[in-house]
Structures are given as C-alpha cells and as structure tokens.
PDB file of C-alpha atoms in Angstrom:
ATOM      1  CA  UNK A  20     -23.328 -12.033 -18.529  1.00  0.00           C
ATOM      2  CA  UNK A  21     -26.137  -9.240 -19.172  1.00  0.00           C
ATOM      3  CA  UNK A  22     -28.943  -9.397 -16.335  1.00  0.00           C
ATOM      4  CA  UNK A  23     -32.427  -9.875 -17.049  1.00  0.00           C
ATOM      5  CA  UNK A  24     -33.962  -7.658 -14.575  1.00  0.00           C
ATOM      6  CA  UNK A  25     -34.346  -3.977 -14.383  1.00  0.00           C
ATOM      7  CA  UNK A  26     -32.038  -1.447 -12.891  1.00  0.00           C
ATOM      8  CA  UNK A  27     -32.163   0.609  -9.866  1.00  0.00           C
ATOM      9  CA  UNK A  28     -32.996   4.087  -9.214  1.00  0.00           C
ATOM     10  CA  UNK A  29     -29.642   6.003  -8.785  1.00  0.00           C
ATOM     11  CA  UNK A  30     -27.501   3.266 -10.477  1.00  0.00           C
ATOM     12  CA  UNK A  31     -24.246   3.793 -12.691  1.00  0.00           C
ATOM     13  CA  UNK A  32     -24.934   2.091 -16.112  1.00  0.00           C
ATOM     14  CA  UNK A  33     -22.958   1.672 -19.220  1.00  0.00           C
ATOM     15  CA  UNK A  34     -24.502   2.207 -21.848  1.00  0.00           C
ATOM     16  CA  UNK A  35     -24.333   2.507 -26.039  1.00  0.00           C
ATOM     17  CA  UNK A  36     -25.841   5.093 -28.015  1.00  0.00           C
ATOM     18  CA  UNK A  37     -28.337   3.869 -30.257  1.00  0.00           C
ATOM     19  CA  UNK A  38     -30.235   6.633 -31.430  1.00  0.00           C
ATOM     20  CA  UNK A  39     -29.819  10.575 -31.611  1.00  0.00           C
ATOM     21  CA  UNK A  40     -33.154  12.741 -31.643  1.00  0.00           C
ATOM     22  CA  UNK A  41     -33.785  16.153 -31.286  1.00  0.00           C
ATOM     23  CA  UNK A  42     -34.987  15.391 -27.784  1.00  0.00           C
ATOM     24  CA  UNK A  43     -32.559  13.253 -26.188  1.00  0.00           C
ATOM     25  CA  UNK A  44     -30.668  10.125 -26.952  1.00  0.00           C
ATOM     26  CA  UNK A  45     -31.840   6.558 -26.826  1.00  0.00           C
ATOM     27  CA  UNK A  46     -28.981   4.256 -24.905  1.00  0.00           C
ATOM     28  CA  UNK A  47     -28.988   0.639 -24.881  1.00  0.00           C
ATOM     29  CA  UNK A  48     -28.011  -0.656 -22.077  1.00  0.00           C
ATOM     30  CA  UNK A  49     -24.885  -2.881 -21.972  1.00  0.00           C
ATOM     31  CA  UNK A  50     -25.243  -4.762 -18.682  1.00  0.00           C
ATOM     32  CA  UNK A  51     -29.448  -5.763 -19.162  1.00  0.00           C
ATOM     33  CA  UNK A  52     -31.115  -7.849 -21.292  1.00  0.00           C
ATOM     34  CA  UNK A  53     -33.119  -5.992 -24.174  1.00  0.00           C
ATOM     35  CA  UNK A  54     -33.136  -2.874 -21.695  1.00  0.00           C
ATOM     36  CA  UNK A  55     -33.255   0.388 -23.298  1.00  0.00           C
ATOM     37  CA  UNK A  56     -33.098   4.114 -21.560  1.00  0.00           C
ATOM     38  CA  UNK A  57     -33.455   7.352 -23.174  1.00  0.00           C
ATOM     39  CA  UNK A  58     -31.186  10.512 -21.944  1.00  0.00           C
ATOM     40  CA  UNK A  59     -33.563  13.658 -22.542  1.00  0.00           C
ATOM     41  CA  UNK A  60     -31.718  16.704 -23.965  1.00  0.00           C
ATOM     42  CA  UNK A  61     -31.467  18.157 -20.629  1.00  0.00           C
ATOM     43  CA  UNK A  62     -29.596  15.630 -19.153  1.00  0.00           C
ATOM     44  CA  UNK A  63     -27.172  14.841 -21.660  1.00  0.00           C
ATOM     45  CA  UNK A  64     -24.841  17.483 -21.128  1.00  0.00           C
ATOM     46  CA  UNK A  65     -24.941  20.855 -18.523  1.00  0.00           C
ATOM     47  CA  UNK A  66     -25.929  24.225 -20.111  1.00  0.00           C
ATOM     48  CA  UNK A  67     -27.808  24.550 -23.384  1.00  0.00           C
ATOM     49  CA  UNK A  68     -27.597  22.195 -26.014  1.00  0.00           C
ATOM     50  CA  UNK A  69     -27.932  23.574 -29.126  1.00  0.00           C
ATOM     51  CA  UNK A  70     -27.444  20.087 -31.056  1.00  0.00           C
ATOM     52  CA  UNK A  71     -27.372  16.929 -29.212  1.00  0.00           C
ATOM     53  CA  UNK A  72     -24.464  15.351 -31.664  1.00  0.00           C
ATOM     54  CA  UNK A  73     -21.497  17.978 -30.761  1.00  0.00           C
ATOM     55  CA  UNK A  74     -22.557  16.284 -27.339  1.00  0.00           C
ATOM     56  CA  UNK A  75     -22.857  12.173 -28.270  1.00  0.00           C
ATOM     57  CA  UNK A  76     -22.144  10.023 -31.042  1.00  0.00           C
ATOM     58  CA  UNK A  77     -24.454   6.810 -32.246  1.00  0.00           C
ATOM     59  CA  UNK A  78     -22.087   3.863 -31.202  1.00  0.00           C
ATOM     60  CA  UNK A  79     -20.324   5.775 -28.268  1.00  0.00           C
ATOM     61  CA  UNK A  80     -20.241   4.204 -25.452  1.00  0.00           C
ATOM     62  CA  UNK A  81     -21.236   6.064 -22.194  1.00  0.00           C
ATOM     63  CA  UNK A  82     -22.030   5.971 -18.384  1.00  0.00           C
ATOM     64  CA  UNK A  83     -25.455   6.889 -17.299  1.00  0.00           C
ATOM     65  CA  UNK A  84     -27.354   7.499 -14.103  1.00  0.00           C
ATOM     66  CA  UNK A  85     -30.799   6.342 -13.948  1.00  0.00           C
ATOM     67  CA  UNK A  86     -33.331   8.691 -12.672  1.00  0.00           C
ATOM     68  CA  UNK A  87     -36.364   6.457 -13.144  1.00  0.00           C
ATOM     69  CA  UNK A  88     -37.568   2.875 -13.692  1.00  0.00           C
ATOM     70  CA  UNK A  89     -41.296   2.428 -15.288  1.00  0.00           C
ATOM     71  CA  UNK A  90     -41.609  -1.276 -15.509  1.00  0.00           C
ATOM     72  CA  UNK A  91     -45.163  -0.677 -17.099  1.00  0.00           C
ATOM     73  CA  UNK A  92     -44.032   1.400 -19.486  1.00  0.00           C
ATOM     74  CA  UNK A  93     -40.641  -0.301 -20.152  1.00  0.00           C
ATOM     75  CA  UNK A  94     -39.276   3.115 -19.812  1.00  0.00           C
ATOM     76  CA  UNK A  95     -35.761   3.717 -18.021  1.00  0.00           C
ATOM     77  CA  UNK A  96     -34.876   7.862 -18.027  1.00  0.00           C
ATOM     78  CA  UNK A  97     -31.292   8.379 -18.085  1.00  0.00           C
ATOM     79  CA  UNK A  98     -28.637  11.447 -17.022  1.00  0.00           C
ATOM     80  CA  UNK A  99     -25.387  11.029 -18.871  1.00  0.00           C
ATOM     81  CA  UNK A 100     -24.715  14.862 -17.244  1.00  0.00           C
ATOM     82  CA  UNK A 101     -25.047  13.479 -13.493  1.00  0.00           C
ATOM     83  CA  UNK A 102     -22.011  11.316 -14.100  1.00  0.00           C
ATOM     84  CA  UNK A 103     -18.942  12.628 -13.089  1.00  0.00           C
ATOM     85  CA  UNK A 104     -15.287  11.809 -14.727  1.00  0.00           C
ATOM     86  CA  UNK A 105     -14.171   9.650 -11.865  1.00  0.00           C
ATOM     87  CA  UNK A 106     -17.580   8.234 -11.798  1.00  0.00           C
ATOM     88  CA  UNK A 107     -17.442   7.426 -15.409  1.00  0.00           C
ATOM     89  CA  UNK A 108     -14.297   5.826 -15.683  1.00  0.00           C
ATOM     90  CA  UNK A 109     -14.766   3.578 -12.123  1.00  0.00           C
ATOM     91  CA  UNK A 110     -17.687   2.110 -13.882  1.00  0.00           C
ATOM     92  CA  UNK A 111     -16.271   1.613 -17.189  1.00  0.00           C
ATOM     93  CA  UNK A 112     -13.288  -0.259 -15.472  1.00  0.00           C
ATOM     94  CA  UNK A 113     -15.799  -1.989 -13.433  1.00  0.00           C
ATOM     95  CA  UNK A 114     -17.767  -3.010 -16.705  1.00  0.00           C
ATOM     96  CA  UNK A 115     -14.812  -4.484 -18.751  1.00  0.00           C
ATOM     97  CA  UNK A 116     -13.004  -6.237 -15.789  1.00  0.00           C
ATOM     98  CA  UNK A 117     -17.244  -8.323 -15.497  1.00  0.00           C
ATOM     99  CA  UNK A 118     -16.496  -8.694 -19.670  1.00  0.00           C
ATOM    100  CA  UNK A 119     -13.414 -10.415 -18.597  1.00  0.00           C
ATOM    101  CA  UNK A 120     -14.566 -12.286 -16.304  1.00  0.00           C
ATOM    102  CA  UNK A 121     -17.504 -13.792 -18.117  1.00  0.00           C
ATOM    103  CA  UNK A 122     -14.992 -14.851 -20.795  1.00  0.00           C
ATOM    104  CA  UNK A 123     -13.068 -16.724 -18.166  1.00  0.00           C
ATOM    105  CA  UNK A 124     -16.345 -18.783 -17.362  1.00  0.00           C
ATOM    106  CA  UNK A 125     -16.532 -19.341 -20.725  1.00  0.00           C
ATOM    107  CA  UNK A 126     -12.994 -20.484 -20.755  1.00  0.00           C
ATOM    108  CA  UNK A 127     -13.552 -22.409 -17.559  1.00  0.00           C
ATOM    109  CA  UNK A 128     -17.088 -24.254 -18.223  1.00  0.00           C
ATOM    110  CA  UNK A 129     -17.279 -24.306 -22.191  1.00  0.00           C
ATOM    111  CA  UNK A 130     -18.640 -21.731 -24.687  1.00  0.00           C
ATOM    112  CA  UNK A 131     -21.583 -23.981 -24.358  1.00  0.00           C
ATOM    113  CA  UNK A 132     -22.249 -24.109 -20.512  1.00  0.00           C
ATOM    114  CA  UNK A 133     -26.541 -23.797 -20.510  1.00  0.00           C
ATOM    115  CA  UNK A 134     -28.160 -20.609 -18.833  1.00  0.00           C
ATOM    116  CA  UNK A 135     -29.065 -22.147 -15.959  1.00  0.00           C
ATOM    117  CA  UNK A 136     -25.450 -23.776 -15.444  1.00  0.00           C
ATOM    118  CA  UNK A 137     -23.666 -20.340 -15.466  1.00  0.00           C
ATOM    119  CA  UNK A 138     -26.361 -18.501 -13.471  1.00  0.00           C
ATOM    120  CA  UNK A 139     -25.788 -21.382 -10.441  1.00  0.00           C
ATOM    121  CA  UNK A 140     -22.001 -21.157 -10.620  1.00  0.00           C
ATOM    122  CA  UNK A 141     -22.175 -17.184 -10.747  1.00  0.00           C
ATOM    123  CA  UNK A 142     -24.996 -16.840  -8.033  1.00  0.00           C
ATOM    124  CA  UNK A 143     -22.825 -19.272  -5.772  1.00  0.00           C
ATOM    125  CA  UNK A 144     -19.506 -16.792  -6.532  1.00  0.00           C
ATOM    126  CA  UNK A 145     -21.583 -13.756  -5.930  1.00  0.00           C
ATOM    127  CA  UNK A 146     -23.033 -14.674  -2.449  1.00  0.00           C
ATOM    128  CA  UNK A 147     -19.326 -14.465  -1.317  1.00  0.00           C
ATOM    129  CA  UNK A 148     -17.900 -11.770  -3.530  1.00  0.00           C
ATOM    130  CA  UNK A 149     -18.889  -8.605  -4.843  1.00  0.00           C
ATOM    131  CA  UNK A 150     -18.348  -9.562  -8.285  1.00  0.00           C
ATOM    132  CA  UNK A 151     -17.460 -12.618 -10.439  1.00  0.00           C
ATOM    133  CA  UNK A 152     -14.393 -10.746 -11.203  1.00  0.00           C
ATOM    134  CA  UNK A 153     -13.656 -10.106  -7.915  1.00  0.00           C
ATOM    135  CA  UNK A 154     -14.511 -13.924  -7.475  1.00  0.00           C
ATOM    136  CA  UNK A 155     -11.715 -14.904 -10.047  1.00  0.00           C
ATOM    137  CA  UNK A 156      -8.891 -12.272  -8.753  1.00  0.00           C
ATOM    138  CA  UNK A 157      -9.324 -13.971  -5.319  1.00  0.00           C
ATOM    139  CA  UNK A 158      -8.749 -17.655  -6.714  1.00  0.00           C
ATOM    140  CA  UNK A 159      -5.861 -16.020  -8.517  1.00  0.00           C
ATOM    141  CA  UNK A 160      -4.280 -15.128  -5.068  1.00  0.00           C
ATOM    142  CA  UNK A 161      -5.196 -17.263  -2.962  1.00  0.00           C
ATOM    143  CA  UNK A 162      -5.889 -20.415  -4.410  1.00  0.00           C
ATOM    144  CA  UNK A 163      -8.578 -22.894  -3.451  1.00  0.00           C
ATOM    145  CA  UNK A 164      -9.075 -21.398   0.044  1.00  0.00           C
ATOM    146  CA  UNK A 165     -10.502 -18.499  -1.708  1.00  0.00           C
ATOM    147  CA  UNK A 166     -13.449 -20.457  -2.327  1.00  0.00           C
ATOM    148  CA  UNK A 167     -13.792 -22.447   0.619  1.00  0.00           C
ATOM    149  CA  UNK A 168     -17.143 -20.446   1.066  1.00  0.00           C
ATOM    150  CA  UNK A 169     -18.564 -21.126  -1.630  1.00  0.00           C
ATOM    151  CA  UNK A 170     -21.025 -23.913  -2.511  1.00  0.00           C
ATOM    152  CA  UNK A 171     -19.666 -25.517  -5.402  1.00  0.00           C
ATOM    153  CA  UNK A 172     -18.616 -28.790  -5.130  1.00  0.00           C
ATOM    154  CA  UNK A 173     -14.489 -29.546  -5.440  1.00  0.00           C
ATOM    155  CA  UNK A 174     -14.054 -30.155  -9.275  1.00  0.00           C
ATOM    156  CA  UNK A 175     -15.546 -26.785  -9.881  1.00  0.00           C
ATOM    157  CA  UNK A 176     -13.592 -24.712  -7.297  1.00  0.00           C
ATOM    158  CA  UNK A 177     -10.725 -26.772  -9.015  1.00  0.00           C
ATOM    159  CA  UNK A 178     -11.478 -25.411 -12.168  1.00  0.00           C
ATOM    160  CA  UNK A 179     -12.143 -22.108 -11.954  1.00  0.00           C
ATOM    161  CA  UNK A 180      -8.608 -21.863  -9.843  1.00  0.00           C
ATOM    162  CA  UNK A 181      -6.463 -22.849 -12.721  1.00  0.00           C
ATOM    163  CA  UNK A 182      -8.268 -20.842 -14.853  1.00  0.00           C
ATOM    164  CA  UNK A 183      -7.460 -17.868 -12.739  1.00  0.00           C
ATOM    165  CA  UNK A 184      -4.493 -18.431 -12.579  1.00  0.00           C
ATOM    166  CA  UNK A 185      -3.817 -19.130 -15.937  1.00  0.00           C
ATOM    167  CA  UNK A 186      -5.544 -15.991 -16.870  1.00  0.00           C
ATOM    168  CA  UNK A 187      -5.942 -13.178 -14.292  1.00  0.00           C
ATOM    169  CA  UNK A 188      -3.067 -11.360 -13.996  1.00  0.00           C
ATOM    170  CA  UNK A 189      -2.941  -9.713 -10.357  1.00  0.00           C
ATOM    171  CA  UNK A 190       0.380  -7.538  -8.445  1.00  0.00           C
ATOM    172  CA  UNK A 191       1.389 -10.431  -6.262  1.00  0.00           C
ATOM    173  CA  UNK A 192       0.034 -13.914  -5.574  1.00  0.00           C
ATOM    174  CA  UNK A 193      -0.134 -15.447  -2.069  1.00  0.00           C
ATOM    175  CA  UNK A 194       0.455 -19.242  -1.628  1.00  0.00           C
ATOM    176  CA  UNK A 195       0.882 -20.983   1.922  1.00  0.00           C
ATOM    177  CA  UNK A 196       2.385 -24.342   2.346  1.00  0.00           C
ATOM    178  CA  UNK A 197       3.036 -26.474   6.086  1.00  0.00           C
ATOM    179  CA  UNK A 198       6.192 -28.122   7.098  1.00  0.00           C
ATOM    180  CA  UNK A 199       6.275 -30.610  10.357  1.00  0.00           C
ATOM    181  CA  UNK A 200       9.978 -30.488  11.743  1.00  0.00           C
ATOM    182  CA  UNK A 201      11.361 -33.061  14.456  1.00  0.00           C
ATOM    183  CA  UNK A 202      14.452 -33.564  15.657  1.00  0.00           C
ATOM    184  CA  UNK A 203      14.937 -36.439  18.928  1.00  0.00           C
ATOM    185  CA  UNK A 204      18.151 -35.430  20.003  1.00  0.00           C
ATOM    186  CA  UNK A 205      18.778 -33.520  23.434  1.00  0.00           C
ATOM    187  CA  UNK A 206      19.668 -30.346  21.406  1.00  0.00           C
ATOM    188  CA  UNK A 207      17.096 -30.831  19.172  1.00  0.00           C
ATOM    189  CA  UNK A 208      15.230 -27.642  19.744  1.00  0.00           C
ATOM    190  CA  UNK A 209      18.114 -25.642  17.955  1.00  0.00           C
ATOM    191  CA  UNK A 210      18.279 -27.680  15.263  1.00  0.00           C
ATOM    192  CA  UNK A 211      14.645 -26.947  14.669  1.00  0.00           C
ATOM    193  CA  UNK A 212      15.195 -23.020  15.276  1.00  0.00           C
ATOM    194  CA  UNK A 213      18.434 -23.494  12.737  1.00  0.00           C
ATOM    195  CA  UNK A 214      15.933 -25.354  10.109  1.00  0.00           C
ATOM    196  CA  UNK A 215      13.395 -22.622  10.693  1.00  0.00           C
ATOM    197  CA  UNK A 216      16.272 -20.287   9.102  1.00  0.00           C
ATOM    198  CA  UNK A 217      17.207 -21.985   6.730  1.00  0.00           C
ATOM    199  CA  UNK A 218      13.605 -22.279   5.680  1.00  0.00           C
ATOM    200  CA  UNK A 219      13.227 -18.106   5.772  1.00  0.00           C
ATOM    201  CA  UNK A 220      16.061 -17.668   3.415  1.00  0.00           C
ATOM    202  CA  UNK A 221      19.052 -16.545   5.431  1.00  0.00           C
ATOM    203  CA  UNK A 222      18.683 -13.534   4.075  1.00  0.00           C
ATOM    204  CA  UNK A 223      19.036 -14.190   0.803  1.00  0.00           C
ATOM    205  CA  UNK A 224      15.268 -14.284  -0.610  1.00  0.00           C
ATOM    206  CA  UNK A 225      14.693 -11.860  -3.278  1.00  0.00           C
ATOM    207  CA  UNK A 226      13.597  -8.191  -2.632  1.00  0.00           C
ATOM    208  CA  UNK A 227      10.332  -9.001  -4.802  1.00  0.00           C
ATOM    209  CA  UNK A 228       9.478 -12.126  -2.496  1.00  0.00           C
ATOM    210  CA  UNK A 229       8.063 -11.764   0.579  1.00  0.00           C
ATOM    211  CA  UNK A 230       8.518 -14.772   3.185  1.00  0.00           C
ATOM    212  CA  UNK A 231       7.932 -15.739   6.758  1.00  0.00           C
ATOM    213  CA  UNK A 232       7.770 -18.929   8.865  1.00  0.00           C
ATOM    214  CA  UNK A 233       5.266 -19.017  11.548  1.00  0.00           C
ATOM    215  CA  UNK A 234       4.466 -22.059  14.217  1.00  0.00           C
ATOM    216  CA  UNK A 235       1.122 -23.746  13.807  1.00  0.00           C
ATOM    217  CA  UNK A 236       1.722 -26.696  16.433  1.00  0.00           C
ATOM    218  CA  UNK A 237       3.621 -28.716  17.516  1.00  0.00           C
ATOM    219  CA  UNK A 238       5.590 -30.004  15.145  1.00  0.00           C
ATOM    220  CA  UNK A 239       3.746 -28.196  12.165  1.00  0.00           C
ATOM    221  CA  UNK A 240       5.122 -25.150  10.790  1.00  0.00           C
ATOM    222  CA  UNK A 241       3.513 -22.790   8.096  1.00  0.00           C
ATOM    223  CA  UNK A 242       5.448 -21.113   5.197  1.00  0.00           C
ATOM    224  CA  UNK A 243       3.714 -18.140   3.766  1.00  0.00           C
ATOM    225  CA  UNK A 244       5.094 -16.779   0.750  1.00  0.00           C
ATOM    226  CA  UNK A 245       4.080 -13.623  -1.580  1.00  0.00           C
ATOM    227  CA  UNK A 246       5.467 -13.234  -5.258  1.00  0.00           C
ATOM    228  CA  UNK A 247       4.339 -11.522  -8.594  1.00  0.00           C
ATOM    229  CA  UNK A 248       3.439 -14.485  -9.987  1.00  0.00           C
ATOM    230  CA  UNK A 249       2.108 -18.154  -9.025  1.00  0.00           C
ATOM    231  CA  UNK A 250       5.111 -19.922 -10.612  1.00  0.00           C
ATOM    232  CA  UNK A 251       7.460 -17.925  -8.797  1.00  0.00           C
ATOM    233  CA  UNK A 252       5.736 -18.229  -5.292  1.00  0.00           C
ATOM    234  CA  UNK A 253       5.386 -21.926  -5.770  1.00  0.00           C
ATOM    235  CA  UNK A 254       8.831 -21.912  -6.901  1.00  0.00           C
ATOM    236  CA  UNK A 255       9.844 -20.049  -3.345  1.00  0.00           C
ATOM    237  CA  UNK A 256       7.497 -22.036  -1.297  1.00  0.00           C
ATOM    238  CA  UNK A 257       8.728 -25.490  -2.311  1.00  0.00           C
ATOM    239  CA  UNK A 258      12.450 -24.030  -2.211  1.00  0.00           C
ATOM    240  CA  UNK A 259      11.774 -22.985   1.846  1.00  0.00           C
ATOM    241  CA  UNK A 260      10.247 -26.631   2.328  1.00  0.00           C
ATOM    242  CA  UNK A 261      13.470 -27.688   0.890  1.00  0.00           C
ATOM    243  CA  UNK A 262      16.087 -25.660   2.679  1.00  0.00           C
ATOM    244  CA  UNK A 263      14.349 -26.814   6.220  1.00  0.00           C
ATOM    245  CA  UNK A 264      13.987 -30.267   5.075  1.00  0.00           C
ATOM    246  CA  UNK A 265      17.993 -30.478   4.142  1.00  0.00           C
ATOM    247  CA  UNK A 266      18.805 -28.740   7.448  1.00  0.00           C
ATOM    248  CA  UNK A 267      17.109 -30.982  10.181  1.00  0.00           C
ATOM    249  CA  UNK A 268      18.136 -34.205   8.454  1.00  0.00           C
ATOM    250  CA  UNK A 269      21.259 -33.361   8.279  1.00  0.00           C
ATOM    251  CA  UNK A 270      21.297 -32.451  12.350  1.00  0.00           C
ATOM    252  CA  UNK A 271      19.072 -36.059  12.479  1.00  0.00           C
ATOM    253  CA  UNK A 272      15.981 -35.168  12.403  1.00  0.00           C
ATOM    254  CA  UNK A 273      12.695 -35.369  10.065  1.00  0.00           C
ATOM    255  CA  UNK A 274      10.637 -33.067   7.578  1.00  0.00           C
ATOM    256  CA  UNK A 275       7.422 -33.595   6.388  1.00  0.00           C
ATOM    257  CA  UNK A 276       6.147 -30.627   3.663  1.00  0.00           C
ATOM    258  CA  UNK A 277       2.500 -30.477   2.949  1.00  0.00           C
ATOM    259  CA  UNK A 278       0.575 -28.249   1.471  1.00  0.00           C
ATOM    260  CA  UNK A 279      -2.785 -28.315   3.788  1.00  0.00           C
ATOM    261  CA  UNK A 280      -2.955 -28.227   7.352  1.00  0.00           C
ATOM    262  CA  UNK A 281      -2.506 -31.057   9.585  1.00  0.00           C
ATOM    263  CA  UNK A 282      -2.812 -29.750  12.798  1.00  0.00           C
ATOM    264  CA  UNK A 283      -6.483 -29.089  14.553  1.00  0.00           C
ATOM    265  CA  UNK A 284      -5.831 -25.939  16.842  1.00  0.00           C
ATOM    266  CA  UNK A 285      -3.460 -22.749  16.106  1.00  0.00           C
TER     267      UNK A 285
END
C-alpha cells in the first residue's frame, strides 16, 4: 500500500535512488504515490563530497529525512545525512514488515480487492493499531478478540485471523478458552479444586508452555495458555479442558469447555 498524500516535515522515508547529479540525488519515494524528493549534495553525506557516487548508488535503497514539503512546487528536499544507523535500520524494518503486511491483504481479500475495498479494511485496522502490520501480529496472538475494536463486520475479522495465523510468524501465541466445573456432592468443592489441577498440568506442562487457571464465576473457569505456536497452544488448551473434564466426572460431577465467555461479571 503506497499513500497518496504528501509527507511530513521531519518524517523518516525510504526511499530509492533514481538519479545521481552533480548537485544532489533524486529519490523516489517508496511509501507515496508518484512522490519524488531530491537529497542536495550537502545533505547526502557529512563533510565534503567530492563525488556524490562514492556516497550513493542509482537503485540503492535509502532512508531519508524530509526537511521540506512544497505542494506547489511538487518539491520534497531530502537529508539522507540526518539519518542515523539505528534510525535507518528501524525504518527499513518498519518498511518491509508494511510490504508484508500488504501481501497478507492480498492473500486475505484477493489480488483483486478494488482501491476503495482495501483502503476501508486498512483505515478500519489503523484506527486501532499503529500499523496494518501491527494489526495482523495482534490477530496472530490473540485471535479474534484482537479485533473486537474494530469495525469490520465478523466474516472479515474471520478472515484476516486465519490469515495471520497462517502467515505471521510471532515468539509466542496467546489463546484463552472457559471451562464451567460442578460437582453436587457434599465434598464437592475439592473435587473442583482437584479438577482445577489437573487442568494446570500437575506439573508436568512443558517449560515452553505457559499455563494458568483462573475463576471467572461461578461455575466458569478460564484457561489461559501461551505457546510458540497456535497449533501447539490450541493443542495445550484443549488438553487442560480435557484433564479437568476427566477429573470431576470421575468424582461425579460435570464439565462444560467453551471457548467464549459465558458468564456476565468477573
């Protein structure tokens, strides 16, 4: 996605070199629509330049800080000198993890999806996250409630969390499921704490999975897991379910697993 406005005074760019001159160096702008800057000499590297090309290379792609915005002239002046190392990779890393993610709403609304189409789903992502990427890491996580904030209807939110998860690779993955535990007899109360155990693992959960049990209300119980991947926390999560489900029957009692909340009040 390349934006169709004009950037901002003081804004980190990327940029490719189109054109070397004598007096500076022309840079197309990466992230804009039919934007071009230009880099004077003096502000494409620190010192004296004695020739621009030991400096730059047409086709190199850079980071640039724009100085100045002339809408009237269509003239953007650019500092590839004012951009630090740290500065320069942040926003390069920034740049390709946006590529990525507009090939993922390619991948999740079709190669085809009209203008207008991707610029409604995108603003909608963007009024809750920082970045579409950003958007489509949080899906990855979370899941569904990632999105609950956003105004797309329930097919799309639907979509764009398997693609995510299909296709974002992230360090862990958070899923949360609910389990409702009753048990009628008098010493029912330890056969729920015993379930509630047996639901956490025993000790015996893997050092790379993280899980707890935590009461919601009465008789709801939520099961939080964290894994490296999605497979593996759903894996875990439907595994706890199972454990607590085997171990309050057997004492007489009931399970119910679900995967949304039941309960109105924490």
């Amino acid at each position: 996605m390349k934006y169709s406005g004009w950037p901002e005074q003081g804004e980190l760019v990327v940029g490719k070199v189109d054109e070397i001159t004598d007096f500076g160096v022309f840079v197309d702008l990466e992230e804009y629509e039919d934007k071009r800057g230009l880099a004077h000499i003096s502000e494409v590297a620190s010192g004296w330049i004695k020739n621009v090309r030991d400096h730059v290379r047409e086709g190199q792609t850079v980071v640039a800080k724009v100085l100045d915005v002339d809408e009237g002239s269509q003239q953007i002046d650019l500092s590839i000198k004012d951009v630090n190392e740290h500065q320069r990779k942040e926003k390069i890393q920034e740049w390709k993890n946006e590529q990525k993610a507009d090939k993922w709403m390619s991948i999740t609304f079709g190669e085809e999806v009209s203008d207008d189409r991707y610029g409604e789903i995108a603003d909608a992502l963007l009024a809750e996250f920082e970045s579409l990427y950003d958007a489509f890491e949080s899906a990855a996580i979370h899941g569904n409630e990632a999105l609950d904030d956003v105004d797309l209807d329930d097919d799309d939110v639907d979509t764009i969390v398997e693609t995510a998860r299909e296709n974002v690779s992230v360090p862990y993955v958070n899923v949360t499921g609910y389990v409702d535990l009753e048990c009628p007899t008098g010493d029912g109360v330890d056969h729920i704490k015993a379930a509630l155990q047996a639901a956490e693992g025993n000790g015996d959960v893997s050092d790379e999975i993280e899980l707890s049990v935590s009461y919601v209300g009465s008789p709801e119980y939520r099961i939080q897991v964290q894994a490296p991947d999605y497979k593996t926390a759903e894996s875990e999560l439907e595994a706890s379910a199972e454990r607590a489900r085997e171990s309050i029957t057997a004492a007489g009692g009931t399970a119910h697993y679900h995967r949304e909340r039941e309960t109105d009040d924490e």
